[in-house]
Amino acid sequence: MRTVLLTSAAVLGAAFLLPATAHAIEDPYIAARASTLGVGVEGGVKVAPFFRVRGIVQGLNVDYDDEIDDVQYNGKFKLGSAGVTADFFPFNEGPVFISAGIFSNGNKIDASARPTSNTEIGGVTYTPDQIGTLTAKARYKSTAPYLGVGAEWSLYPAVISLEAGAFVQGEPKVTLTSDGSFASNPAYQSSLEQERRSIEDDLDKTKVWPVVSLAVGIRF
């Protein structure tokens, strides 16, 4: 959240330093978009001088590497979301806008670990053969609200915008399975559940995802 606040302050600072233009009902636009939620496209149209509606589609697969309780997990953080925002331009002259939206959220993590030496799982030590491969999956709420602040500048027909905000995807739900020789052992299953909870606690930091984005497009 500190990242969101600092970036939002930077966006607002840039907005007030650059020239302002009076608002009007401008032509629709389409833009390429890069953000901490992935790369994609967005399109927007002003339905009133101070009010705009946008549609956004974005996604990206990034490497996920994390050590939790001395177990090294490797995999992918698969980002994918699509949604709409309502943007309000509060000043008569100026590029600043406040944004609120709702997104279909497909963000997820798929990771695995295969220990090569004796390893603690849930506080109990097991051999590599007993553990086998650990497969972890994290899933978030299917719908995520978004709040942000941004600035948009136009040099017709070009348009550029910077934005920062928070994507509230909720606490992840984690599943953890193992295919070792102890996979069906009740005591090991208890240890595995403890490990699953540790992963879930570690990923709690991702429930509010900081968003920083840049969009460059053209009006038509």
XYZ file of C-alpha atoms in Angstrom:
220
model
C 0.000 0.000 0.000
C 2.945 2.351 0.658
C 3.992 1.816 -2.970
C 0.517 2.819 -4.155
C 0.544 6.010 -2.071
C 4.016 7.063 -3.215
C 3.240 6.370 -6.858
C -0.087 8.183 -6.629
C 1.711 11.217 -5.223
C 4.188 11.089 -8.116
C 1.364 10.878 -10.662
C -0.397 13.867 -9.100
C 2.856 15.812 -9.043
C 3.418 15.172 -12.733
C -0.176 16.136 -13.490
C 0.171 19.570 -11.927
C 3.565 20.238 -13.531
C 2.398 19.555 -17.086
C 0.078 21.853 -19.075
C -3.652 21.532 -18.435
C -6.468 21.608 -20.954
C -10.161 22.346 -20.543
C -12.376 19.288 -20.520
C -14.792 18.451 -23.318
C -16.556 15.379 -24.621
C -13.591 14.023 -26.586
C -13.429 11.313 -29.221
C -13.097 7.700 -28.008
C -9.612 6.241 -27.791
C -7.845 2.898 -27.749
C -4.456 2.385 -26.116
C -1.740 -0.148 -25.428
C -1.304 -0.621 -21.701
C 1.519 -1.871 -19.457
C 1.026 -2.256 -15.720
C 1.799 -4.336 -12.662
C -1.281 -6.384 -13.646
C 0.212 -7.254 -17.030
C 0.134 -5.893 -20.554
C -2.967 -5.400 -22.650
C -5.321 -2.865 -24.147
C -7.804 -0.330 -22.890
C -10.459 1.763 -24.559
C -12.381 4.713 -23.237
C -15.099 7.186 -24.077
C -16.247 10.329 -22.316
C -19.988 10.419 -21.781
C -19.811 13.862 -20.141
C -17.075 16.517 -19.857
C -16.038 15.218 -16.426
C -16.941 11.535 -16.730
C -15.380 8.677 -18.695
C -15.976 4.939 -18.993
C -13.118 2.537 -19.780
C -12.768 -1.125 -20.635
C -9.484 -2.879 -19.793
C -8.055 -6.311 -20.639
C -4.590 -7.305 -19.379
C -2.433 -10.265 -18.431
C 1.075 -11.685 -18.144
C 2.868 -14.747 -16.780
C 5.788 -13.949 -14.481
C 8.181 -16.197 -12.584
C 7.248 -16.958 -8.994
C 10.053 -17.994 -6.632
C 9.580 -18.020 -2.877
C 11.147 -19.793 0.098
C 8.605 -20.650 2.786
C 9.712 -22.467 5.944
C 12.972 -23.484 4.197
C 11.104 -25.000 1.230
C 11.913 -23.411 -2.138
C 8.865 -23.076 -4.404
C 9.168 -22.236 -8.096
C 6.443 -21.600 -10.615
C 4.394 -18.910 -12.295
C 2.276 -15.990 -11.139
C -0.332 -15.939 -13.882
C -1.881 -12.489 -14.129
C -5.134 -12.040 -16.023
C -8.020 -9.615 -15.558
C -10.673 -7.745 -17.508
C -13.047 -5.071 -16.337
C -14.555 -1.625 -16.554
C -13.819 1.612 -14.721
C -15.668 4.861 -14.191
C -13.317 7.853 -14.196
C -14.168 11.247 -12.720
C -12.201 14.370 -13.689
C -12.696 16.693 -10.682
C -11.039 19.845 -12.022
C -12.309 22.139 -14.759
C -8.803 22.338 -16.181
C -6.346 19.582 -15.456
C -5.538 16.005 -16.380
C -6.221 14.378 -12.994
C -8.895 11.706 -12.697
C -10.176 9.456 -9.922
C -11.044 5.921 -10.964
C -13.249 3.162 -9.542
C -13.863 -0.139 -11.266
C -14.761 -3.796 -11.086
C -12.757 -6.605 -12.678
C -13.107 -10.267 -13.457
C -10.003 -11.606 -11.734
C -8.075 -14.582 -13.068
C -4.848 -13.985 -11.134
C -3.382 -17.227 -9.788
C -0.158 -18.887 -8.670
C 0.959 -22.375 -9.674
C 4.191 -23.526 -8.030
C 6.002 -26.682 -6.991
C 8.917 -27.831 -4.856
C 10.957 -31.038 -4.880
C 13.300 -31.253 -1.882
C 16.601 -33.079 -2.430
C 17.489 -33.445 1.253
C 15.666 -34.010 4.516
C 13.185 -31.140 4.873
C 10.782 -29.864 7.498
C 7.141 -29.906 6.450
C 4.854 -28.344 9.027
C 7.618 -28.519 11.632
C 8.361 -32.243 11.115
C 11.368 -33.552 9.180
C 10.770 -35.897 6.236
C 13.000 -37.467 3.583
C 12.850 -36.485 -0.111
C 11.264 -39.869 -0.922
C 8.569 -39.369 1.687
C 7.779 -35.867 0.380
C 8.115 -36.293 -3.372
C 6.937 -33.201 -5.266
C 4.895 -30.552 -3.500
C 2.350 -28.837 -5.753
C 0.856 -25.560 -4.546
C -1.978 -23.606 -6.151
C -3.266 -20.219 -5.009
C -6.546 -18.773 -6.222
C -8.093 -15.379 -5.537
C -11.628 -14.013 -5.557
C -13.112 -14.070 -9.041
C -14.207 -10.433 -8.775
C -11.920 -7.611 -7.674
C -12.767 -3.935 -7.083
C -10.238 -1.291 -8.110
C -9.577 2.242 -6.852
C -7.004 4.573 -8.339
C -5.882 8.033 -9.325
C -4.322 9.029 -12.612
C -3.570 11.736 -15.118
C -4.199 11.915 -18.856
C -2.687 14.210 -21.473
C -3.825 14.645 -25.071
C -1.966 15.905 -28.120
C -4.633 15.067 -30.652
C -4.945 12.361 -31.809
C -2.394 10.908 -29.363
C -3.226 10.281 -25.714
C -1.031 9.181 -22.803
C -1.955 8.385 -19.209
C -0.284 7.421 -15.943
C -2.179 5.755 -13.130
C -1.671 4.249 -9.681
C -4.122 2.362 -7.527
C -5.080 -0.732 -5.570
C -6.532 -3.982 -6.967
C -8.371 -5.681 -4.090
C -8.355 -9.403 -4.914
C -8.803 -10.743 -1.401
C -6.977 -13.384 0.599
C -5.751 -16.300 -1.526
C -7.054 -19.817 -1.045
C -4.193 -22.308 -1.248
C -4.236 -26.025 -2.012
C -1.143 -28.167 -1.427
C -0.617 -31.761 -2.522
C 2.278 -34.196 -2.381
C 3.066 -37.364 -4.332
C 5.731 -38.943 -2.107
C 5.599 -42.281 -0.319
C 3.946 -40.614 2.696
C 1.235 -38.922 0.620
C -1.574 -40.821 2.358
C 0.049 -40.980 5.803
C -2.263 -39.251 8.352
C 0.602 -37.687 10.317
C 2.175 -36.399 7.114
C -1.187 -35.041 5.964
C -1.334 -33.031 9.183
C 2.143 -31.634 8.494
C 1.097 -30.837 4.928
C -1.870 -28.864 6.220
C 0.457 -26.829 8.425
C 2.639 -26.139 5.398
C -0.406 -25.095 3.382
C -1.353 -22.586 6.063
C 2.185 -21.189 6.053
C 1.968 -20.628 2.299
C -1.417 -18.972 2.681
C -0.060 -16.671 5.398
C 2.942 -15.772 3.229
C 0.691 -14.880 0.283
C -1.576 -12.719 2.432
C 0.592 -9.779 1.313
C -0.852 -10.137 -2.211
C -4.512 -9.606 -1.258
C -4.249 -5.906 -2.167
C -2.173 -5.702 -5.334
C -0.492 -2.332 -6.058
C -1.188 -1.085 -9.570
C 1.047 1.241 -11.573
C 0.194 1.663 -15.242
C 1.161 3.519 -18.401
C -1.116 3.710 -21.439
C -0.332 5.201 -24.846
C -3.012 5.390 -27.510
C -4.855 7.253 -30.208
C -8.273 8.867 -30.563
C -10.510 8.025 -33.494
